[in-house]
Tab-separated table of C-alpha atoms and ligand atoms in Angstrom:
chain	number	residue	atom	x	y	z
A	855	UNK	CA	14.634	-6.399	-4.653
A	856	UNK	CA	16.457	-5.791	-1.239
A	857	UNK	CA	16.504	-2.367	0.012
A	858	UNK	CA	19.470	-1.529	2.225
A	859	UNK	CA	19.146	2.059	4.168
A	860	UNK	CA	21.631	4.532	4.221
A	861	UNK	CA	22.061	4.175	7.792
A	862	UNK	CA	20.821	0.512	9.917
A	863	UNK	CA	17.602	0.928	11.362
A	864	UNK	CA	17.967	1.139	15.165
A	865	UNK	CA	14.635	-0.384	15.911
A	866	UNK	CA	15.822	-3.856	14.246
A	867	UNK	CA	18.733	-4.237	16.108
A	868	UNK	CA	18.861	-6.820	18.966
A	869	UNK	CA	19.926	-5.726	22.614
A	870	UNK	CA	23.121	-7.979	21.613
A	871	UNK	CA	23.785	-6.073	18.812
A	872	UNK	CA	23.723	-2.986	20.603
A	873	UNK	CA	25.401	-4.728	23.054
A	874	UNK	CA	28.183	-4.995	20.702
A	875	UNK	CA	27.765	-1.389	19.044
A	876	UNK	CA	28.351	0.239	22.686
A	877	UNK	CA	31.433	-1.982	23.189
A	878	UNK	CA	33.180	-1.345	19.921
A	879	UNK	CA	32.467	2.152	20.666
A	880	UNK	CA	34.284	2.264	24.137
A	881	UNK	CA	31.316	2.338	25.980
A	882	UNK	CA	29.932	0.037	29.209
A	883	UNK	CA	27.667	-2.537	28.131
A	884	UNK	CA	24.625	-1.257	30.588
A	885	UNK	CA	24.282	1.864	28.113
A	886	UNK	CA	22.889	-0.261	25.588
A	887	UNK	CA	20.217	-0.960	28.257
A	888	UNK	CA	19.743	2.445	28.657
A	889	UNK	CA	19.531	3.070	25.049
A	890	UNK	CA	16.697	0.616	24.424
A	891	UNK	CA	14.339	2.505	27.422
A	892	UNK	CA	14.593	5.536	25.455
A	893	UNK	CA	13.700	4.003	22.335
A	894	UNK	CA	10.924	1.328	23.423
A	895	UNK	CA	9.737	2.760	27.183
A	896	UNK	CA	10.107	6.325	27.014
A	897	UNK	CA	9.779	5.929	22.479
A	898	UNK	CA	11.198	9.562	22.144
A	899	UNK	CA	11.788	10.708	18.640
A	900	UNK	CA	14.892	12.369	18.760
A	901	UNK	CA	18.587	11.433	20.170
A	902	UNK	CA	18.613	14.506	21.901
A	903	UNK	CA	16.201	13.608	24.169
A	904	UNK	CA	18.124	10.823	25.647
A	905	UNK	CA	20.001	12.862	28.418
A	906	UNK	CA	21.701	10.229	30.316
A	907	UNK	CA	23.670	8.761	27.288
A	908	UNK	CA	27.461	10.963	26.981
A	909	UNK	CA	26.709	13.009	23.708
A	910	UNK	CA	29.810	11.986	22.084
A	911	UNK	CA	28.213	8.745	22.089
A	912	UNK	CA	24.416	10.336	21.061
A	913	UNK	CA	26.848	12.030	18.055
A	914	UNK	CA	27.785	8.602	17.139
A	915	UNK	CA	24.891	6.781	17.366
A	916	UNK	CA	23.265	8.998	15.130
A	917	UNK	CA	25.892	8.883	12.526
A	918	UNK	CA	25.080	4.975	12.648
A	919	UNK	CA	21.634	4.299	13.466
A	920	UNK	CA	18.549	5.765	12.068
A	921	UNK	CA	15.956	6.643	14.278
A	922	UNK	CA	12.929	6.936	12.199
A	923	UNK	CA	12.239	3.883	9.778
A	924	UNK	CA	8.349	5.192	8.583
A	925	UNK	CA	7.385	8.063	8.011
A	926	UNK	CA	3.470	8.763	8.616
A	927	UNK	CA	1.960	10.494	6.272
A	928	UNK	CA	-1.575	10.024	6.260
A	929	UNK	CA	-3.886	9.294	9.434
A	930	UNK	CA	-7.434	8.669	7.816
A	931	UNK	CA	-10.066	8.173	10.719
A	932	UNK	CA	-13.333	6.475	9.538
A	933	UNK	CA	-16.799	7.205	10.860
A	934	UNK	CA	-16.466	4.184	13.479
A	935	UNK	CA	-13.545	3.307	15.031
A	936	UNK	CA	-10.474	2.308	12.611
A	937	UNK	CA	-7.405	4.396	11.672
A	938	UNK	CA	-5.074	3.496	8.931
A	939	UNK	CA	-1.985	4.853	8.903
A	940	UNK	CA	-0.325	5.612	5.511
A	941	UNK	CA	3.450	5.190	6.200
A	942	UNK	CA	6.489	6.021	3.911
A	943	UNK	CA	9.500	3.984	3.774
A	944	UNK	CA	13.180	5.496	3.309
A	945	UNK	CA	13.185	4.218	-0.560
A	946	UNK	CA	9.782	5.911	-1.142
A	947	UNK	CA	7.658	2.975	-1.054
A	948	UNK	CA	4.177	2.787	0.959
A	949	UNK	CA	2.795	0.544	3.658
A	950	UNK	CA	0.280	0.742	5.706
A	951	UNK	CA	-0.533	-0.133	9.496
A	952	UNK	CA	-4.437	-0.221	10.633
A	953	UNK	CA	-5.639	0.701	14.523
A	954	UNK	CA	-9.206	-0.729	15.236
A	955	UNK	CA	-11.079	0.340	18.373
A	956	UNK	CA	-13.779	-2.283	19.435
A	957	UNK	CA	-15.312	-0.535	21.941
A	958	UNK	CA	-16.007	-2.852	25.032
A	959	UNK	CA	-18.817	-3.014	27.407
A	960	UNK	CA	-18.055	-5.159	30.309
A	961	UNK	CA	-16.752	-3.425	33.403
A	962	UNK	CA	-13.027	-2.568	33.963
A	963	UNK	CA	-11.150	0.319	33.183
A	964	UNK	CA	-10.716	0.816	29.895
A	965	UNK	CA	-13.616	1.321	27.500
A	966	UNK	CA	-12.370	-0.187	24.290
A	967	UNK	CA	-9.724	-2.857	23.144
A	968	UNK	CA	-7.357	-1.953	20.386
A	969	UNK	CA	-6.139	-4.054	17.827
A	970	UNK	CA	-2.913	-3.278	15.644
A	971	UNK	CA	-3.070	-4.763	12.067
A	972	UNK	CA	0.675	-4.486	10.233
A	973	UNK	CA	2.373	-5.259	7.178
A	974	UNK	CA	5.190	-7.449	7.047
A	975	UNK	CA	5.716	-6.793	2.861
A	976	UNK	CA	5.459	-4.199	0.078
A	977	UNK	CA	2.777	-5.753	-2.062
A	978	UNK	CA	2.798	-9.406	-1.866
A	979	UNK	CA	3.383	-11.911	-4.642
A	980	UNK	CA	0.944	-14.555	-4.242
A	981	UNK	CA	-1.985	-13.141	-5.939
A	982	UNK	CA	-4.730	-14.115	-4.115
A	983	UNK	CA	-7.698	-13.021	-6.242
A	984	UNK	CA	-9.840	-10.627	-3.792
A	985	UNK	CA	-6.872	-8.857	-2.349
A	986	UNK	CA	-5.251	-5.511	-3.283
A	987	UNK	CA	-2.338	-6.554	-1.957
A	988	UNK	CA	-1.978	-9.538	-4.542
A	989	UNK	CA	-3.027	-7.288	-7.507
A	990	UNK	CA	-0.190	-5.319	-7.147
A	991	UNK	CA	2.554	-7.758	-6.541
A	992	UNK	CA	5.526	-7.907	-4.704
A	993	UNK	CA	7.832	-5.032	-4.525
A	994	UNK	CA	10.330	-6.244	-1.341
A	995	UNK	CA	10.197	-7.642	1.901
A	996	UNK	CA	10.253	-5.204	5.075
A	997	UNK	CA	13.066	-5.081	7.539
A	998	UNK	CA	12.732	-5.822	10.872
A	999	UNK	CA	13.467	-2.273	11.660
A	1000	UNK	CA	10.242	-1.635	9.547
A	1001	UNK	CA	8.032	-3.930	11.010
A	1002	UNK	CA	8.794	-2.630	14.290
A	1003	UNK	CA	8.558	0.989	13.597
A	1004	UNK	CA	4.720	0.519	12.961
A	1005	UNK	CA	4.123	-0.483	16.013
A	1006	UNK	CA	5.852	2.448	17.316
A	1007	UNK	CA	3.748	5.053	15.168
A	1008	UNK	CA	0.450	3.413	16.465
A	1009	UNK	CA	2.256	4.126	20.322
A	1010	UNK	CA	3.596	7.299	19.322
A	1011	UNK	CA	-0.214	8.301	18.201
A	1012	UNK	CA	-1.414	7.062	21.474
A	1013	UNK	CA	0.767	8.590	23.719
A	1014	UNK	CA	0.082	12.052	21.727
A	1015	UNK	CA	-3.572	11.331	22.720
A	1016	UNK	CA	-2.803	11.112	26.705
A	1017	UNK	CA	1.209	12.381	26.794
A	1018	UNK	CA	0.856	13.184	30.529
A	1019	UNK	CA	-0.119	8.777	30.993
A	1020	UNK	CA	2.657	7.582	28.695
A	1021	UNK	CA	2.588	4.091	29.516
A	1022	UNK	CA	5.737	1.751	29.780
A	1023	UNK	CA	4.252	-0.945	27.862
A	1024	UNK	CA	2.118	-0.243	24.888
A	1025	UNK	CA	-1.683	0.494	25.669
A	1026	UNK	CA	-2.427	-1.247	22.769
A	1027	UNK	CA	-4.159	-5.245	23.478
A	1028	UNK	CA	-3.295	-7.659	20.539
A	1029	UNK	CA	-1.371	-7.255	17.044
A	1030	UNK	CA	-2.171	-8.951	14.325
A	1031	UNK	CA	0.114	-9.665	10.989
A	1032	UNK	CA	-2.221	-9.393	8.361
A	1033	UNK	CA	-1.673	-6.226	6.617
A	1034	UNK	CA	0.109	-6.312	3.308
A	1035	UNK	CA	2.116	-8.930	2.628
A	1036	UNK	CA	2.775	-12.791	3.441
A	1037	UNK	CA	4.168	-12.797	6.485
A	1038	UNK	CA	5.672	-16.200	6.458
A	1039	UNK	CA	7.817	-15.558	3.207
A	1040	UNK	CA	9.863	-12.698	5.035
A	1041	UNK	CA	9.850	-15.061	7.388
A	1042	UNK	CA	13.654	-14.189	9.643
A	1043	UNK	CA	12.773	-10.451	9.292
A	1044	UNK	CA	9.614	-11.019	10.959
A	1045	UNK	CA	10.253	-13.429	13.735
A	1046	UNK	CA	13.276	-11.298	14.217
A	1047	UNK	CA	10.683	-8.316	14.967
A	1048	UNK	CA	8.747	-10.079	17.310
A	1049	UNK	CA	11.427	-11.286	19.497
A	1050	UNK	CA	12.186	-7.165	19.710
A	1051	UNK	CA	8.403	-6.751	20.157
A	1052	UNK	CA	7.938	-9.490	23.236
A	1053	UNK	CA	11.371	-8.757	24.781
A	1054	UNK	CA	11.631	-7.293	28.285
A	1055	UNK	CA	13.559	-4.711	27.149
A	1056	UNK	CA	11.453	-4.100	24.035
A	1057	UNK	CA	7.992	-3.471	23.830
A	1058	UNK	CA	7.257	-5.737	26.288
A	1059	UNK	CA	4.633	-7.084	24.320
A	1060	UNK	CA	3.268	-10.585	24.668
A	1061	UNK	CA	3.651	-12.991	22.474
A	1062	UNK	CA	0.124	-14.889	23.350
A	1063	UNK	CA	-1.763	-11.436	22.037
A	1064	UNK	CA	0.097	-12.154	18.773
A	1065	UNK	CA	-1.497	-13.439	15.686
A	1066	UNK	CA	0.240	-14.194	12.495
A	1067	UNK	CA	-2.024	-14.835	9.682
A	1068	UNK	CA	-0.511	-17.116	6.377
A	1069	UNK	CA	-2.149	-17.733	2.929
A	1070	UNK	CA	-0.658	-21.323	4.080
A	1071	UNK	CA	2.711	-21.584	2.771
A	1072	UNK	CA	3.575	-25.347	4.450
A	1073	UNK	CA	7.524	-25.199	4.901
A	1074	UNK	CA	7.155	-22.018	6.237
A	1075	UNK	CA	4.315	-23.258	9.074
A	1076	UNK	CA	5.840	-26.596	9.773
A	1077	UNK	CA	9.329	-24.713	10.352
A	1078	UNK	CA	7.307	-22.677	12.632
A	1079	UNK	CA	6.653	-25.836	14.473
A	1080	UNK	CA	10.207	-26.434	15.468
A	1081	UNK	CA	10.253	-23.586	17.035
A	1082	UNK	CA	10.074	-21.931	20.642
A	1083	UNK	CA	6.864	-19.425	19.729
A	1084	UNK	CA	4.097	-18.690	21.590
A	1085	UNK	CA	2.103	-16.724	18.953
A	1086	UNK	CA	-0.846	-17.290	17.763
A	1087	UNK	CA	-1.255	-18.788	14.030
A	1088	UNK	CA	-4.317	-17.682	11.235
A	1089	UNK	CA	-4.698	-19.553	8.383
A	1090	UNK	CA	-6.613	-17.992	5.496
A	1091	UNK	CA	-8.650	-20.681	4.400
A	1092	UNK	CA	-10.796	-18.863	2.326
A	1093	UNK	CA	-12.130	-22.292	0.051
A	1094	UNK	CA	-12.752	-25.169	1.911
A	1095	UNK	CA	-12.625	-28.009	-0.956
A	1096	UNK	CA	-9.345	-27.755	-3.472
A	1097	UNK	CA	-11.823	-26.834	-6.469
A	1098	UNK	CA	-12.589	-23.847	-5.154
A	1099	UNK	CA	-9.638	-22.521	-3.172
A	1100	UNK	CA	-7.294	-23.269	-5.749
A	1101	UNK	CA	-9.798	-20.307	-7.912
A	1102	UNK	CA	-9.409	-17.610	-5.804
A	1103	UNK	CA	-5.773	-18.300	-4.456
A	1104	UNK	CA	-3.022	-19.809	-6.850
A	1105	UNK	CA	-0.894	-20.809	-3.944
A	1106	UNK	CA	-3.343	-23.722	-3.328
A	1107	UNK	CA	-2.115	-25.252	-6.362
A	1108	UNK	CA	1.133	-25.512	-4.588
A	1109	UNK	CA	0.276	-26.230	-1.294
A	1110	UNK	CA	-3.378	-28.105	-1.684
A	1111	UNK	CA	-5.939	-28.871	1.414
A	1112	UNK	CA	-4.399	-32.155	2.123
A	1113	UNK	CA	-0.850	-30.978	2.456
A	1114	UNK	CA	-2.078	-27.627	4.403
A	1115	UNK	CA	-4.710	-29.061	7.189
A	1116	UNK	CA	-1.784	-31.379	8.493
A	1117	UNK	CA	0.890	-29.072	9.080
A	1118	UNK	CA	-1.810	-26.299	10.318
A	1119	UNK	CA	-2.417	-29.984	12.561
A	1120	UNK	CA	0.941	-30.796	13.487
A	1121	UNK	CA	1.845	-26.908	14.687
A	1122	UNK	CA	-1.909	-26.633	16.404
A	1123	UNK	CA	-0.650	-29.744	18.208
A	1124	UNK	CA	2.930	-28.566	18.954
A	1125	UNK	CA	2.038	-25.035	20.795
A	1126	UNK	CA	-1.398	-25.960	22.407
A	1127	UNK	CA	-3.341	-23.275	20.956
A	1128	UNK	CA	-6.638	-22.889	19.157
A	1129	UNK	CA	-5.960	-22.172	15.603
A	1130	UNK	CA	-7.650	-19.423	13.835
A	1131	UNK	CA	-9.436	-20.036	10.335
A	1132	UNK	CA	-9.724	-16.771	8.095
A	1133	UNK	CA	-13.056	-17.029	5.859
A	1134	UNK	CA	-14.000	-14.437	3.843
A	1135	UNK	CA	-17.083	-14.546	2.054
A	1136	UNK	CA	-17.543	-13.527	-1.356
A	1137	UNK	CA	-20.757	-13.598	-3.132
A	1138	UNK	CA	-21.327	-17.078	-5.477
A	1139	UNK	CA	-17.606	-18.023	-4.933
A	1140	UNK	CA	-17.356	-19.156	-1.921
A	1141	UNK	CA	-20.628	-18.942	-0.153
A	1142	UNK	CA	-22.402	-21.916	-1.025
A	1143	UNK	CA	-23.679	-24.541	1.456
A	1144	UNK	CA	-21.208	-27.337	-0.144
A	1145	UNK	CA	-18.251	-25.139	1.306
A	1146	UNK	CA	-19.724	-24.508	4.890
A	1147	UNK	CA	-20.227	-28.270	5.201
A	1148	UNK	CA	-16.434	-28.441	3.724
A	1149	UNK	CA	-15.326	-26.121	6.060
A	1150	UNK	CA	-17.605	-27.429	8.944
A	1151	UNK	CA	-15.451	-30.551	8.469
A	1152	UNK	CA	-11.820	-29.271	8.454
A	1153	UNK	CA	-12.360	-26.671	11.255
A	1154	UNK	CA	-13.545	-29.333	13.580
A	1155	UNK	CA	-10.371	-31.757	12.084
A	1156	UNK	CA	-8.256	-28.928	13.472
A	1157	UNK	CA	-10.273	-27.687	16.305
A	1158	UNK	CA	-10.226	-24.774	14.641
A	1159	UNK	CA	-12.180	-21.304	15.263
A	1160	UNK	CA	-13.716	-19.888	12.261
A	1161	UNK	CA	-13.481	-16.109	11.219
A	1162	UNK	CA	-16.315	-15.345	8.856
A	1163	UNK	CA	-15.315	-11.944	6.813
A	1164	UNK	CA	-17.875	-10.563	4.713
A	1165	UNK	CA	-15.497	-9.355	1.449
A	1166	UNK	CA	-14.513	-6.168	1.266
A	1167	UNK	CA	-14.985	-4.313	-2.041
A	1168	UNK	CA	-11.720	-3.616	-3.529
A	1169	UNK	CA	-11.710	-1.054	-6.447
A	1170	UNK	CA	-11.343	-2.867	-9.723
A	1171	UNK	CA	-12.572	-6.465	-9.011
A	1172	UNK	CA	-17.051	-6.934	-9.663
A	1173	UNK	CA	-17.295	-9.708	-6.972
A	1174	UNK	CA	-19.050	-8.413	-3.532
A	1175	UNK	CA	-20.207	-9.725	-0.127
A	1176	UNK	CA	-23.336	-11.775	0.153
A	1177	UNK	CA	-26.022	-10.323	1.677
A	1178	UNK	CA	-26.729	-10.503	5.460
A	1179	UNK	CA	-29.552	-13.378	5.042
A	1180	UNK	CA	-26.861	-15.456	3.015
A	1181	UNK	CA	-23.926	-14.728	5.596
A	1182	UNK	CA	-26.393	-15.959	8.039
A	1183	UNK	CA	-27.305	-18.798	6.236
A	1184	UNK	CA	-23.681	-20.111	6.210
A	1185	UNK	CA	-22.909	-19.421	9.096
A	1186	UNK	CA	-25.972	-21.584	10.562
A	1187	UNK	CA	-24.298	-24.670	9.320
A	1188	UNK	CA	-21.192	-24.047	11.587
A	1189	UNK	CA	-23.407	-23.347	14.199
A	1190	UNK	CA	-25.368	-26.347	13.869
A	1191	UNK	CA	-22.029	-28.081	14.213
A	1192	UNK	CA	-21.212	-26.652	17.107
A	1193	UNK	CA	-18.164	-24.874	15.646
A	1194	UNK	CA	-16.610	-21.955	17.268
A	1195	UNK	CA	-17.392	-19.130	14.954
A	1196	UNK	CA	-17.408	-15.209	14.958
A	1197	UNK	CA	-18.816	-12.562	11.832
A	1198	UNK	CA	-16.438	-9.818	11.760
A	1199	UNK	CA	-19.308	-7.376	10.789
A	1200	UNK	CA	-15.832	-5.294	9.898
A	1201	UNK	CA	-14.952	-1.885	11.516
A	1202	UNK	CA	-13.151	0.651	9.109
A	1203	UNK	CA	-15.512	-0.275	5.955
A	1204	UNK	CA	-15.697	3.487	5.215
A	1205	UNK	CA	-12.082	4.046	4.830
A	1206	UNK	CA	-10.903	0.404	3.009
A	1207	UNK	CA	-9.632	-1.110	5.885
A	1208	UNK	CA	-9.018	-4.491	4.322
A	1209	UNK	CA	-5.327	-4.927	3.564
A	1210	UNK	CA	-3.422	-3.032	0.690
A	1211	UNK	CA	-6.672	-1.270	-0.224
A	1212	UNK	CA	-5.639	2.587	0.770
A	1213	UNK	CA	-2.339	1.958	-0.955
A	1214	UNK	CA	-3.115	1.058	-4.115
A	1215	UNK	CA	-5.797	3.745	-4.709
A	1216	UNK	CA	-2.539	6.281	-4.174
A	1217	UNK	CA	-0.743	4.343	-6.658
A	1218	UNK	CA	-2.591	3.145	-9.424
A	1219	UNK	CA	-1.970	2.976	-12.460
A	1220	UNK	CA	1.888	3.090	-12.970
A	1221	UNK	CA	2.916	1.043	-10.211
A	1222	UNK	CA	1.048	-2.215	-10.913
A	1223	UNK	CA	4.116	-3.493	-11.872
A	1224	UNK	CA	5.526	-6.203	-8.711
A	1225	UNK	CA	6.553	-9.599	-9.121
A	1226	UNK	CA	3.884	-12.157	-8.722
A	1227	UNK	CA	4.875	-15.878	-8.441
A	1228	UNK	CA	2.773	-18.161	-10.709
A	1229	UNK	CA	2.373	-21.626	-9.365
B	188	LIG	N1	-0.854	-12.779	3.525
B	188	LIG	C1	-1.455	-13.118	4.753
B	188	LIG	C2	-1.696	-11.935	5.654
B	188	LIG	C3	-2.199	-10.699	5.007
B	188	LIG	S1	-3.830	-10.757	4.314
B	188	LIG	C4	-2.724	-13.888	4.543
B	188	LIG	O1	-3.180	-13.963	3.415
B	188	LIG	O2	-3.218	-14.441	5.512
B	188	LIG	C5	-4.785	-10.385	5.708
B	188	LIG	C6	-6.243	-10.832	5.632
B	188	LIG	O3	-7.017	-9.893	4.871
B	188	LIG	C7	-6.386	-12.184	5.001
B	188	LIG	O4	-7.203	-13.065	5.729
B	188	LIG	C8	-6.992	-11.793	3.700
B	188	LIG	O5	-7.615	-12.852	3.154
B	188	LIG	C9	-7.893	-10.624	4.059
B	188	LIG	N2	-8.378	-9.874	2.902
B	188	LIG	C10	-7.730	-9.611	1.761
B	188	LIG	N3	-8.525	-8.961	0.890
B	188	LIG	C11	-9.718	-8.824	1.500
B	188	LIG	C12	-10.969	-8.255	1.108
B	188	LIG	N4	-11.111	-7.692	-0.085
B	188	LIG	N5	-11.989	-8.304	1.980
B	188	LIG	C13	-11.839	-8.862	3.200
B	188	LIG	N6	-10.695	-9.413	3.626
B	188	LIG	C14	-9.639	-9.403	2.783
B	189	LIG	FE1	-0.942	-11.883	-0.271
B	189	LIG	FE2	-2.451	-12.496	1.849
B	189	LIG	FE3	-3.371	-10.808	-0.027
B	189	LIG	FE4	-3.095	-13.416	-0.588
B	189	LIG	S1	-4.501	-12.503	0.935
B	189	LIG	S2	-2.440	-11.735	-1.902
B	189	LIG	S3	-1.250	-13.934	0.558
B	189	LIG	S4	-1.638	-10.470	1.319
């Protein structure tokens, strides 16, 4: 299932690209340049707007390019501090893009950090057992163009909430790739996105406050390792010993523990940087001591922080979080080994903000229909 848009979408296209678009069309290379400040410093929302490009040339950039890859059509805001964004795509399908606000009390100017969560897929075909995501399947990879353009809603809803302090780079602090979807199996559309995203002459936005999060599909990570990246890698772990992981996500069967932990290894080794480990924890699946201790000993083999996430209820599926003694309980044993560890008591519980969640609710029943991979 490839989708190809009527016209390409501008905000996947490389400055080379349209480097080459302004020379084919007569014009001076340097209007490319001035093409991408309008679309990733000044992010206006029209062609008209960008007044020091000839309009013959707007005319024809219009006729080429498309402008607008998502369009937003619901902005839920939850009691705390999360927005999800529910954004439609030009073939009609849904994604969605999450905003959480952790407010911040140390001194400085700005009073809360904000965290971008996007999706990199429609659906996702690996059918992980707790996520909404996997019980739909997949449906088709996004474009670059796509991935990019949620990043640009979450700026274009910031910079309608202070238009006079529109900043040059985004006034957002990290992004993180774990909204619907497995990142790593659209894996040139995505690092394509976040060249766009880190370039100068993109968003500007730094690689190091990027974190990719995989199921842990190994080719994928060790290609990752051959190459020049600087963002940061999430694994989600989710089972510590084969037994269970394999339960609750099928692609374990294909890529078990001991082929996993040494290529999450070999890339923590390669780039330098900590490497996250995504746990959530799910009520007499995965909470038992057995599997801290597990985990205890591959997050110190990888030097390794651990992410405990209580599980978030998704409509359909009985299983539920633990309670706070138990969450505590498990958590003690990393502690007692010393192991870096947070609980993501989660923001954004009151609207579903765990991944896929908002989407399927506006879809079920009919469109449980995407391809799922069976290992
Ligand atoms: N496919 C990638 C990235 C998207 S999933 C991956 O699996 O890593 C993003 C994160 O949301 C993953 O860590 C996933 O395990 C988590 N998640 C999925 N369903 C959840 C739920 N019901 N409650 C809490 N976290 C969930
Ligand atoms: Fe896909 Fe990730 Fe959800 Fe698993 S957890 S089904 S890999 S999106």
């Amino acid at each position: 299932m490839k989708y190809l848009p009527e016209k390409t979408l501008i905000h996947g296209e490389s400055l080379e690209e349209l480097e080459a678009f302004a020379k084919e069309t007569g014009q001076p290379k340097f209007r490319a340049k001035q093409l991408t400040e309008w679309l990733y410093k000044k992010r206006v929302k029209s062609w008209d707007e960008m007044t020091n490009l000839p309009a013959a040339w707007r005319a024809q950039l219009e006729e080429s390019f498309s402008l607008s890859a998502v369009r937003p059509l619901f902005n839920s805001e939850s009691k705390d501090v999360t927005n999800k964004l529910l954004l439609q795509l030009g073939d009609d399908a849904f994604i969605e893009t999450v905003l959480i606000r952790a407010p911040m009390r140390g001194v400085g100017q700005k009073d809360s950090r904000i965290t971008v969560c996007i999706s990199t897929q429609v659906g996702c075909a690996y059918g992980c057992k707790f996520c909404a995501s996997g019980l739909m399947g997949w449906k088709r990879d996004l474009l670059p163009g796509e991935i990019v353009a949620q990043l640009l809603e979450v700026c274009h809803l910031e910079d309608d909430r202070t238009p006079r302090a529109k900043p040059e780079i985004p006034s957002f602090d990290n992004i993180v790739v774990m909204g619907m979807g497995e990142p790593l199996a659209n894996y040139d559309n995505l690092m394509k996105a976040i060249r766009i995203l880190n370039a100068d002459w993109g968003l500007k936005f730094g690689a190091r406050r990027i974190t990719v999060s995989t199921s842990g599909l190994v080719p994928q990570i060790k290609q990752l390792s051959e190459e020049d990246v600087q963002f940061r890698l999430a694994i989600s772990l989710h089972g510590a010993t084969n037994k269970v992981r394999a339960k609750i996500m099928p692609i374990n069967r294909k890529y078990p523990l001991e082929e996993l932990i040494p290529a999450a290894k070999a890339f923590a080794l390669k780039h330098g940087r900590m490497l996250t480990l995504e746990y959530i924890l799910i009520e007499d699946i995965n909470d038992s001591l057995e599997e801290a201790h597990a985990l205890t000993a591959i997050a110190k083999q990888l030097h390794a922080h651990v992410n405990l996430i209580p599980y978030n209820k998704v409509e359909g599926l009985s299983w539920k979080r633990p309670n706070v003694r138990r969450q505590d309980t498990f958590a003690s044993i990393l502690k007692k080994a010393e192991i870096s560890h947070t609980i993501r008591r989660e923001k954004g519980h009151d609207i579903d903000a765990a991944c896929g969640q908002l989407r399927l609710k506006e879809e079920i029943p009919d469109n449980l229909d995407g391809v799922r991979l069976e290992f």
